[in-house]
Structure formats: C-alpha cells, structure tokens
Amino acid sequence: MKKKFVFFNLLLALFITGCSSADVDNVMTSISNGIETGVNNVSDMIEKMKGDTPSTIKLPIPPGNNFKFENYKMSLKYIEKTGIEASLNGKLYNQTGRMLIVVTEFPIYDLNGREVSRGYLKNYIDKNSVGQLYGNYSQYKLKRDLRIVPENVMTRIYSNGTLISSTHRVNISSSKGKTSVPKTVVEEKKEVKVVNEQVKTEETNTPIRQSRQRIAK
C-alpha cells in the first residue's frame, strides 16, 4: 500500500512541475527497471535455495602473497525439513613467520532467502607450515530446510590478532588499531564464567576485609 502511495505521489509531482513527456518516460523507465532488478535478484536467490543443492561447494579465497589455499571447499548435507550439516576441507600454506588464524563464517538461509542463523569455524596454522583446514557445523534447531550460498561464505585471516585479509569487504585495521579475532560461543561462555567467579570471590572477601579494618581501629 505504501509503495502505491509513493508511486502515485511521484507521478503527481512530475505532472504538477510541468515535466515533458520525455522526462516522464525516462523516470518511468528508471523506476520500472529498478523494481524489475530488485524482483529478479530476490527471485534468483529464492530459486537458488529451492533448486539444485550441490553436496560440495568451492569457497572464495582471500587474497595474499604469503599464504596459499588448496582444495578449499565445504561439503554439505541437506536434511529435509530438519536442517543442514557442513564440513570444511582444505589446506593452507603459511609462508609467514607468524601463526595465522583462519575464520570461516557463513550465513544460513531458509528457502525464502531469509538469514536465520550463522556459522563459524576457526583454524590455527603454525608459522612456515602447511596446515589442514577442517571443521564441522550443524543446525537442527530450526526444524526446516536450510541452505548455504557459496559466494556469501566469508573467510578472514588474522595474524597477531590483526585482520590481514578477507574475501569480503571488511575494515582491515592499520598499525594504529587492531581488529580482534571473533570469539566462538564456547570461548565467550568461558569468559563470562571467569568474570562471574571473580565477582563472587570479591563479594565473599569484602566483609572479611571490613571486619579486619574495624578490629584494627
């Protein structure tokens, strides 16, 4: 309803301001092309979700001269009306003198093209070595058909906590600042647990310190 109202107001404004028929035609053509492009993009994505589902997909590779990917891919298993399973495979030749952390991040879509979840896999590659890239991910909680789009799988590489390369546009930090490596859910839970334990320890020790001060007085 809102789109029809905006469309009507646009036409009304064009005629009130006295635009020529050629101008009106150009504007109408631009609007039509824009709407058609948007509809086509959404339709293509939905068709991709519902269409053929390859069991193995090649993944985008981040650019770099000091490392090299080999057979970087993801194996997928679609479980009808239940979920999806994903397994990461590949190798990374680390030619730097530092350990590299490879983070593979991928959005999970339903058959309507909506992002409903997101997966993360992390691998550590020692300096001047060849490391295996692996990891398993599964999503069953949503109880529906799910898909992974190959071109939307993002791979980021970190060195000493600094982002040095990415397959997608990311603000790669300069020497003045650092982009920290994203934590997994398990690592975040461990940090929360440690903080809670520290708070409990402080609360337990506080009355003891106060009583000692009073005795001293």
XYZ file of N, CA and C in Angstrom:
651
model
N 0.828 -1.192 0.000
C 0.000 0.000 0.000
C 0.870 1.253 0.000
N 1.931 1.241 0.801
C 2.834 2.393 0.888
C 3.529 2.628 -0.435
N 3.914 1.522 -1.120
C 4.601 1.649 -2.401
C 3.697 2.308 -3.438
N 2.386 1.920 -3.451
C 1.449 2.507 -4.391
C 1.270 3.990 -4.116
N 1.220 4.369 -2.837
C 1.039 5.765 -2.447
C 2.236 6.611 -2.886
N 3.445 6.109 -2.665
C 4.667 6.817 -3.068
C 4.731 6.938 -4.574
N 4.378 5.879 -5.274
C 4.397 5.865 -6.729
C 3.418 6.902 -7.288
N 2.212 6.985 -6.707
C 1.202 7.943 -7.140
C 1.668 9.369 -6.899
N 2.259 9.634 -5.723
C 2.753 10.989 -5.412
C 3.870 11.413 -6.351
N 4.706 10.461 -6.734
C 5.800 10.770 -7.657
C 5.257 11.191 -9.009
N 4.266 10.464 -9.504
C 3.647 10.811 -10.784
C 2.969 12.171 -10.711
N 2.264 12.425 -9.614
C 1.576 13.695 -9.434
C 2.555 14.852 -9.420
N 3.697 14.678 -8.753
C 4.708 15.737 -8.685
C 5.293 16.023 -10.057
N 5.473 14.990 -10.835
C 6.034 15.176 -12.178
C 5.111 16.013 -13.059
N 3.814 15.735 -12.995
C 2.873 16.471 -13.842
C 2.656 17.901 -13.335
N 2.669 18.094 -12.020
C 2.484 19.435 -11.456
C 3.631 20.338 -11.831
N 4.858 19.821 -11.799
C 6.033 20.639 -12.115
C 6.210 20.843 -13.606
N 5.335 20.255 -14.411
C 5.372 20.514 -15.846
C 6.478 19.813 -16.586
N 6.825 18.607 -16.187
C 7.847 17.854 -16.896
C 7.327 17.475 -18.272
N 8.248 17.388 -19.213
C 7.883 16.977 -20.558
C 7.579 15.484 -20.567
N 6.914 15.050 -21.634
C 6.582 13.633 -21.748
C 7.834 12.776 -21.805
N 8.913 13.321 -22.378
C 10.173 12.574 -22.460
C 10.752 12.360 -21.071
N 10.672 13.408 -20.231
C 11.175 13.285 -18.857
C 10.372 12.252 -18.088
N 9.041 12.303 -18.284
C 8.178 11.351 -17.598
C 8.502 9.932 -18.030
N 8.717 9.752 -19.330
C 9.060 8.424 -19.847
C 10.365 7.917 -19.251
N 11.368 8.816 -19.145
C 12.666 8.422 -18.583
C 12.536 8.010 -17.125
N 11.768 8.796 -16.363
C 11.578 8.484 -14.947
C 10.839 7.163 -14.796
N 9.797 6.977 -15.587
C 9.028 5.745 -15.511
C 9.883 4.534 -15.863
N 10.734 4.712 -16.881
C 11.613 3.612 -17.285
C 12.594 3.263 -16.179
N 13.167 4.306 -15.516
C 14.120 4.082 -14.420
C 13.457 3.353 -13.262
N 12.236 3.787 -12.924
C 11.516 3.147 -11.822
C 11.219 1.695 -12.158
N 10.752 1.471 -13.382
C 10.416 0.116 -13.814
C 11.635 -0.793 -13.790
N 12.770 -0.269 -14.287
C 13.998 -1.068 -14.307
C 14.470 -1.395 -12.907
N 14.378 -0.407 -11.987
C 14.807 -0.626 -10.612
C 13.973 -1.688 -9.915
N 12.650 -1.603 -10.107
C 11.759 -2.588 -9.492
C 12.016 -3.971 -10.066
N 12.201 -4.018 -11.401
C 12.428 -5.303 -12.056
C 13.722 -5.947 -11.594
N 14.780 -5.121 -11.432
C 16.068 -5.644 -10.972
C 15.961 -6.214 -9.565
N 15.274 -5.471 -8.674
C 15.111 -5.951 -7.306
C 14.330 -7.240 -7.242
N 13.251 -7.328 -8.017
C 12.437 -8.547 -8.041
C 13.241 -9.718 -8.580
N 14.025 -9.465 -9.630
C 14.827 -10.532 -10.229
C 15.879 -11.050 -9.262
N 16.531 -10.138 -8.514
C 17.560 -10.552 -7.555
C 16.972 -11.442 -6.473
N 15.827 -11.049 -5.940
C 15.178 -11.845 -4.896
C 14.728 -13.185 -5.466
N 14.153 -13.140 -6.677
C 13.677 -14.377 -7.305
C 14.823 -15.340 -7.567
N 15.948 -14.797 -8.043
C 17.109 -15.646 -8.324
C 17.608 -16.334 -7.064
N 17.641 -15.580 -5.959
C 18.138 -16.141 -4.711
C 17.201 -17.237 -4.204
N 15.885 -16.987 -4.282
C 14.921 -17.979 -3.813
C 14.974 -19.237 -4.680
N 15.124 -19.041 -5.994
C 15.229 -20.193 -6.893
C 16.483 -21.005 -6.585
N 17.553 -20.281 -6.229
C 18.804 -20.965 -5.883
C 18.621 -21.794 -4.619
N 17.840 -21.273 -3.679
C 17.587 -22.008 -2.445
C 16.779 -23.281 -2.710
N 15.784 -23.164 -3.570
C 14.865 -24.273 -3.796
C 15.348 -25.230 -4.879
N 16.301 -24.777 -5.698
C 16.743 -25.586 -6.819
C 17.774 -26.623 -6.435
N 18.682 -26.891 -7.366
C 19.709 -27.900 -7.137
C 20.556 -27.548 -5.916
N 20.873 -28.545 -5.135
C 21.663 -28.332 -3.918
C 22.924 -29.172 -3.996
N 24.032 -28.595 -4.455
C 25.281 -29.359 -4.577
C 25.782 -29.837 -3.226
N 26.359 -31.030 -3.216
C 26.867 -31.597 -1.969
C 28.238 -31.033 -1.610
N 28.932 -30.454 -2.596
C 30.244 -29.847 -2.356
C 30.314 -28.504 -3.065
N 30.784 -27.475 -2.349
C 30.905 -26.146 -2.941
C 32.318 -25.618 -2.749
N 32.831 -24.941 -3.771
C 34.126 -24.274 -3.659
C 33.930 -22.939 -2.964
N 34.874 -22.583 -2.116
C 34.739 -21.370 -1.320
C 35.632 -20.252 -1.848
N 35.185 -18.995 -1.714
C 36.026 -17.859 -2.098
C 37.315 -17.852 -1.289
N 38.394 -17.378 -1.911
C 39.714 -17.380 -1.267
C 40.183 -15.948 -1.051
N 40.605 -15.594 0.160
C 41.105 -14.239 0.409
C 42.444 -14.014 -0.281
N 42.700 -12.792 -0.758
C 43.952 -12.509 -1.462
C 45.139 -12.421 -0.505
N 46.324 -12.747 -1.009
C 47.540 -12.655 -0.201
C 48.719 -13.315 -0.883
N 49.914 -12.807 -0.624
C 51.127 -13.349 -1.235
C 51.887 -14.298 -0.318
N 51.613 -14.246 0.976
C 52.378 -15.039 1.939
C 51.657 -16.294 2.416
N 50.524 -16.601 1.776
C 49.809 -17.821 2.110
C 49.068 -18.299 0.860
N 48.752 -19.580 0.838
C 48.108 -20.163 -0.332
C 47.115 -21.239 0.098
N 45.905 -21.175 -0.461
C 44.867 -22.169 -0.179
C 44.907 -23.282 -1.224
N 44.543 -24.480 -0.789
C 44.472 -25.614 -1.705
C 43.230 -26.447 -1.393
N 42.436 -26.724 -2.435
C 41.213 -27.530 -2.303
C 40.309 -27.022 -1.172
N 40.147 -25.722 -1.130
C 39.332 -25.101 -0.082
C 37.859 -25.239 -0.464
N 37.119 -26.072 0.268
C 35.739 -26.355 -0.085
C 34.940 -26.739 1.155
N 33.648 -26.860 0.940
C 32.745 -27.236 2.026
C 31.792 -28.324 1.525
N 31.687 -29.394 2.284
C 30.756 -30.475 1.961
C 29.468 -30.258 2.744
N 28.330 -30.390 2.050
C 27.041 -30.094 2.659
C 26.123 -31.310 2.623
N 25.329 -31.417 3.671
C 24.311 -32.469 3.726
C 23.003 -31.804 4.134
N 22.011 -31.884 3.240
C 20.712 -31.274 3.495
C 19.754 -32.318 4.066
N 19.186 -32.006 5.206
C 18.249 -32.920 5.854
C 16.858 -32.309 5.736
N 16.009 -32.922 4.943
C 14.706 -32.355 4.598
C 13.880 -32.025 5.829
N 13.402 -30.764 5.874
C 12.527 -30.257 6.937
C 13.160 -30.369 8.324
N 14.477 -30.494 8.359
C 15.166 -30.625 9.648
C 16.322 -29.643 9.801
N 17.219 -29.589 8.812
C 18.361 -28.699 8.948
C 19.448 -28.974 7.938
N 20.676 -28.696 8.347
C 21.804 -28.800 7.434
C 23.066 -29.166 8.208
N 23.976 -29.878 7.549
C 25.282 -30.203 8.103
C 26.351 -29.714 7.129
N 27.453 -29.194 7.661
C 28.531 -28.675 6.820
C 29.880 -29.132 7.366
N 30.768 -29.517 6.449
C 32.125 -29.935 6.817
C 33.124 -29.150 5.971
N 34.113 -28.560 6.632
C 35.127 -27.757 5.949
C 36.345 -28.612 5.629
N 36.905 -28.418 4.417
C 38.090 -29.152 3.998
C 39.035 -28.228 3.240
N 40.324 -28.568 3.289
C 41.307 -27.794 2.552
C 42.638 -27.713 3.269
N 43.590 -27.043 2.614
C 44.913 -26.827 3.197
C 45.305 -25.356 3.048
N 46.157 -24.919 3.956
C 46.697 -23.573 3.856
C 48.206 -23.635 4.020
N 48.924 -23.085 3.042
C 50.379 -22.981 3.105
C 50.718 -21.630 3.720
N 51.183 -21.671 4.959
C 51.538 -20.449 5.677
C 53.022 -20.162 5.473
N 53.317 -19.147 4.681
C 54.696 -18.790 4.380
C 55.178 -17.591 5.195
N 54.430 -17.248 6.224
C 54.823 -16.141 7.097
C 55.549 -16.686 8.318
N 56.176 -15.809 9.057
C 56.881 -16.218 10.270
C 56.005 -16.125 11.497
N 54.683 -16.079 11.290
C 53.744 -15.948 12.406
C 52.601 -16.954 12.244
N 51.999 -17.301 13.347
C 50.820 -18.167 13.289
C 49.666 -17.401 12.641
N 48.884 -18.084 11.807
C 47.717 -17.489 11.181
C 46.450 -18.154 11.713
N 45.426 -17.356 11.887
C 44.122 -17.864 12.295
C 43.157 -17.651 11.136
N 42.553 -18.728 10.683
C 41.613 -18.672 9.567
C 40.195 -18.850 10.110
N 39.363 -17.841 9.906
C 37.977 -17.884 10.372
C 37.061 -17.979 9.157
N 36.269 -19.036 9.106
C 35.300 -19.228 8.037
C 33.906 -18.958 8.594
N 33.247 -17.956 8.043
C 31.929 -17.536 8.534
C 30.910 -17.682 7.402
N 29.748 -18.240 7.713
C 28.763 -18.449 6.656
C 27.345 -18.260 7.188
N 26.554 -17.419 6.505
C 25.143 -17.270 6.880
C 24.339 -18.482 6.431
N 23.296 -18.809 7.201
C 22.404 -19.918 6.893
C 21.049 -19.322 6.502
N 20.514 -19.751 5.349
C 19.254 -19.206 4.843
C 18.171 -20.274 4.834
N 16.914 -19.801 4.921
C 15.799 -20.712 4.682
C 15.447 -20.652 3.199
N 14.422 -21.367 2.778
C 14.097 -21.438 1.352
C 13.469 -20.165 0.816
N 13.171 -19.204 1.687
C 12.650 -17.912 1.248
C 13.748 -16.854 1.150
N 15.003 -17.286 1.360
C 16.113 -16.360 1.236
C 16.380 -15.535 2.474
N 15.757 -15.854 3.596
C 15.985 -15.111 4.842
C 17.130 -15.734 5.626
N 18.021 -14.899 6.152
C 19.101 -15.410 7.002
C 18.524 -15.763 8.367
N 18.675 -17.024 8.763
C 18.082 -17.496 10.006
C 19.124 -17.933 11.033
N 20.368 -18.071 10.605
C 21.421 -18.471 11.526
C 22.772 -18.113 10.900
N 23.852 -18.375 11.645
C 25.196 -18.066 11.142
C 26.193 -19.017 11.794
N 27.107 -19.538 10.976
C 28.090 -20.483 11.480
C 29.502 -19.931 11.428
N 30.358 -20.413 12.347
C 31.759 -20.005 12.416
C 32.636 -21.243 12.591
N 33.733 -21.279 11.852
C 34.746 -22.314 12.034
C 36.105 -21.630 12.089
N 36.954 -22.091 13.000
C 38.250 -21.435 13.202
C 39.370 -22.465 13.138
N 40.452 -22.106 12.407
C 41.615 -22.982 12.288
C 42.896 -22.198 12.568
N 43.851 -22.860 13.238
C 45.145 -22.261 13.564
C 46.233 -22.928 12.717
N 47.019 -22.122 12.011
C 48.081 -22.644 11.152
C 49.427 -22.112 11.651
N 50.322 -23.003 12.043
C 51.625 -22.599 12.569
C 52.452 -21.872 11.506
N 53.418 -21.094 11.964
C 54.262 -20.330 11.047
C 55.092 -21.264 10.170
N 55.274 -20.832 8.925
C 56.086 -21.567 7.947
C 55.726 -23.055 7.899
N 54.435 -23.338 7.751
C 53.992 -24.732 7.728
C 52.761 -24.877 6.841
N 52.376 -26.129 6.619
C 51.163 -26.443 5.869
C 50.147 -26.989 6.858
N 49.009 -26.338 6.955
C 48.008 -26.752 7.923
C 46.721 -27.215 7.266
N 46.061 -28.149 7.922
C 44.788 -28.662 7.425
C 43.655 -27.767 7.903
N 42.769 -27.406 6.974
C 41.588 -26.631 7.316
C 40.414 -27.600 7.461
N 39.803 -27.617 8.622
C 38.720 -28.562 8.851
C 37.746 -27.977 9.873
N 36.650 -28.654 10.031
C 35.641 -28.223 10.999
C 34.271 -28.717 10.585
N 33.396 -28.909 11.556
C 32.041 -29.387 11.301
C 31.023 -28.450 11.937
N 29.922 -28.263 11.241
C 28.848 -27.390 11.723
C 27.512 -28.055 11.397
N 26.553 -27.907 12.294
C 25.211 -28.433 12.039
C 24.176 -27.502 12.657
N 23.015 -27.453 12.030
C 21.904 -26.649 12.526
C 20.611 -27.463 12.372
N 20.054 -27.887 13.514
C 18.827 -28.681 13.507
C 17.682 -27.992 14.260
N 18.017 -27.005 15.070
C 17.026 -26.426 15.978
C 15.842 -25.804 15.254
N 16.078 -25.278 14.046
C 15.022 -24.549 13.349
C 13.981 -25.463 12.708
N 14.334 -26.745 12.545
C 13.395 -27.738 12.005
C 12.798 -27.304 10.662
N 13.669 -26.953 9.719
C 13.222 -26.567 8.385
C 14.344 -26.781 7.378
N 14.033 -26.656 6.099
C 15.043 -26.779 5.056
C 15.945 -25.554 5.079
N 17.264 -25.780 5.057
C 18.229 -24.688 5.140
C 19.235 -24.790 3.995
N 19.851 -23.650 3.657
C 20.805 -23.594 2.565
C 21.986 -22.692 2.919
N 23.130 -22.963 2.262
C 24.314 -22.110 2.349
C 24.652 -21.649 0.941
N 24.831 -20.335 0.742
C 25.166 -19.772 -0.564
C 26.687 -19.621 -0.650
N 27.340 -20.280 -1.617
C 28.818 -20.277 -1.685
C 29.445 -18.890 -1.686
N 28.907 -17.967 -2.500
C 29.524 -16.643 -2.609
C 29.365 -15.802 -1.355
N 28.490 -16.218 -0.447
C 28.312 -15.478 0.805
C 29.134 -16.037 1.959
N 29.892 -17.096 1.697
C 30.795 -17.630 2.722
C 32.015 -16.725 2.802
N 32.280 -16.158 3.969
C 33.377 -15.208 4.143
C 34.528 -15.866 4.908
N 35.735 -15.691 4.389
C 36.934 -16.204 5.054
C 37.825 -15.028 5.429
N 38.225 -14.981 6.697
C 39.109 -13.914 7.181
C 40.377 -14.545 7.756
N 41.507 -13.863 7.580
C 42.788 -14.352 8.100
C 43.355 -13.315 9.065
N 43.752 -13.789 10.248
C 44.302 -12.928 11.287
C 45.743 -13.328 11.592
N 46.545 -12.318 11.905
C 47.919 -12.538 12.339
C 48.193 -11.641 13.536
N 48.585 -12.243 14.661
C 48.806 -11.489 15.898
C 47.580 -10.660 16.287
N 46.395 -11.224 16.072
C 45.164 -10.538 16.445
C 44.719 -9.475 15.472
N 45.449 -9.288 14.359
C 45.120 -8.262 13.373
C 44.607 -8.903 12.087
N 43.517 -8.375 11.555
C 42.971 -8.869 10.299
C 43.884 -8.450 9.150
N 44.366 -9.424 8.375
C 45.292 -9.112 7.282
C 44.689 -9.399 5.909
N 43.609 -10.178 5.839
C 42.999 -10.461 4.546
C 41.586 -10.981 4.750
N 40.731 -10.724 3.733
C 39.345 -11.168 3.809
C 38.783 -11.329 2.401
N 37.872 -12.280 2.238
C 37.233 -12.471 0.935
C 36.197 -11.392 0.656
N 35.658 -10.774 1.702
C 34.640 -9.747 1.550
C 35.147 -8.443 2.145
N 34.485 -7.369 1.781
C 34.923 -6.048 2.223
C 34.769 -5.914 3.730
N 35.913 -5.751 4.402
C 35.949 -5.580 5.853
C 36.954 -4.476 6.141
N 36.731 -3.726 7.204
C 37.677 -2.679 7.578
C 38.929 -3.303 8.166
N 39.931 -3.568 7.295
C 41.184 -4.144 7.760
C 41.958 -3.076 8.515
N 42.300 -3.348 9.754
C 42.897 -2.348 10.621
C 44.323 -2.024 10.210
N 44.710 -0.783 10.499
C 46.073 -0.341 10.233
C 46.924 -0.638 11.452
N 48.152 -0.174 11.440
C 49.060 -0.426 12.558
C 48.623 0.312 13.819
N 47.750 1.330 13.654
C 47.305 2.104 14.809
C 46.244 1.372 15.620
N 45.535 0.444 14.973
C 44.482 -0.273 15.687
C 44.415 -1.708 15.236
N 43.732 -2.520 16.001
C 43.637 -3.943 15.682
C 42.179 -4.387 15.657
N 41.902 -5.313 14.767
C 40.602 -5.955 14.716
C 40.751 -7.325 15.350
N 40.103 -7.525 16.469
C 40.307 -8.762 17.215
C 39.648 -9.938 16.515
N 40.201 -11.112 16.763
C 39.658 -12.336 16.200
C 38.324 -12.620 16.876
N 37.249 -12.874 16.091
C 35.956 -13.160 16.719
C 36.015 -14.414 17.571
N 35.363 -14.361 18.710
C 35.365 -15.493 19.640
C 34.254 -16.462 19.284
N 34.492 -17.718 19.546
C 33.439 -18.711 19.373
C 32.520 -18.641 20.582
N 31.377 -19.304 20.500
C 30.415 -19.299 21.601
C 31.025 -19.907 22.855
N 31.819 -20.963 22.698
C 32.437 -21.625 23.851
C 33.396 -20.691 24.553
N 34.207 -19.940 23.770
C 35.162 -19.015 24.368
C 34.452 -17.900 25.115
N 33.322 -17.395 24.556
C 32.579 -16.334 25.225
C 31.993 -16.826 26.543
N 31.485 -18.067 26.563
C 30.920 -18.628 27.795
C 31.985 -18.771 28.866
N 33.218 -19.179 28.455
C 34.305 -19.321 29.419
C 34.642 -17.978 30.054
N 34.664 -16.910 29.221
C 34.981 -15.586 29.754
C 33.922 -15.135 30.750
N 32.647 -15.360 30.420
C 31.563 -14.984 31.329
C 31.682 -15.734 32.638
N 32.017 -17.017 32.575
C 32.156 -17.832 33.784
C 33.275 -17.302 34.665
N 34.416 -16.936 34.060
C 35.547 -16.411 34.818
C 35.171 -15.111 35.499
N 34.459 -14.222 34.768
C 34.050 -12.940 35.357
C 33.114 -13.166 36.531
N 32.161 -14.076 36.374
C 31.219 -14.362 37.458
C 31.932 -14.899 38.694
N 32.930 -15.756 38.487
C 33.693 -16.297 39.606
C 34.470 -15.197 40.327
N 35.014 -14.245 39.539
C 35.737 -13.139 40.146
C 34.817 -12.274 40.997
N 33.597 -12.019 40.480
C 32.636 -11.211 41.219
C 32.242 -11.894 42.524
N 31.999 -13.212 42.461
C 31.643 -13.947 43.669
C 32.758 -13.919 44.698
N 34.014 -14.025 44.225
C 35.163 -14.003 45.131
C 35.271 -12.658 45.824
N 35.057 -11.578 45.059
C 35.132 -10.238 45.649
C 34.031 -10.031 46.674
N 32.806 -10.512 46.335
C 31.697 -10.358 47.283
C 31.944 -11.150 48.555
N 32.584 -12.309 48.463
C 32.864 -13.146 49.633
C 33.948 -12.535 50.495
N 34.965 -11.934 49.855
C 36.109 -11.401 50.597
C 35.858 -10.021 51.184
N 34.891 -9.275 50.675
C 34.667 -7.903 51.131
C 34.343 -7.810 52.612
N 33.408 -8.574 53.173
C 33.102 -8.469 54.619
C 34.300 -8.801 55.487
N 35.155 -9.721 55.054
C 36.328 -10.101 55.842
C 37.280 -8.923 55.948
N 37.492 -8.238 54.841
C 38.403 -7.086 54.877
C 37.846 -5.992 55.767
N 36.528 -5.764 55.696
C 35.927 -4.721 56.513
C 36.057 -5.051 57.990
N 35.857 -6.305 58.369
C 35.930 -6.677 59.779
C 37.346 -6.518 60.296
N 38.317 -6.825 59.456
C 39.729 -6.668 59.868
C 40.045 -5.193 60.091
N 39.494 -4.320 59.249
C 39.760 -2.885 59.428
C 39.158 -2.385 60.739
N 37.962 -2.875 61.060
C 37.327 -2.425 62.302
C 38.128 -2.882 63.523
N 38.657 -4.102 63.478
C 39.462 -4.611 64.601
C 40.702 -3.773 64.767
N 41.271 -3.388 63.631
C 42.497 -2.606 63.694
C 42.241 -1.266 64.361
N 41.060 -0.685 64.117
C 40.754 0.605 64.746
C 40.621 0.452 66.258
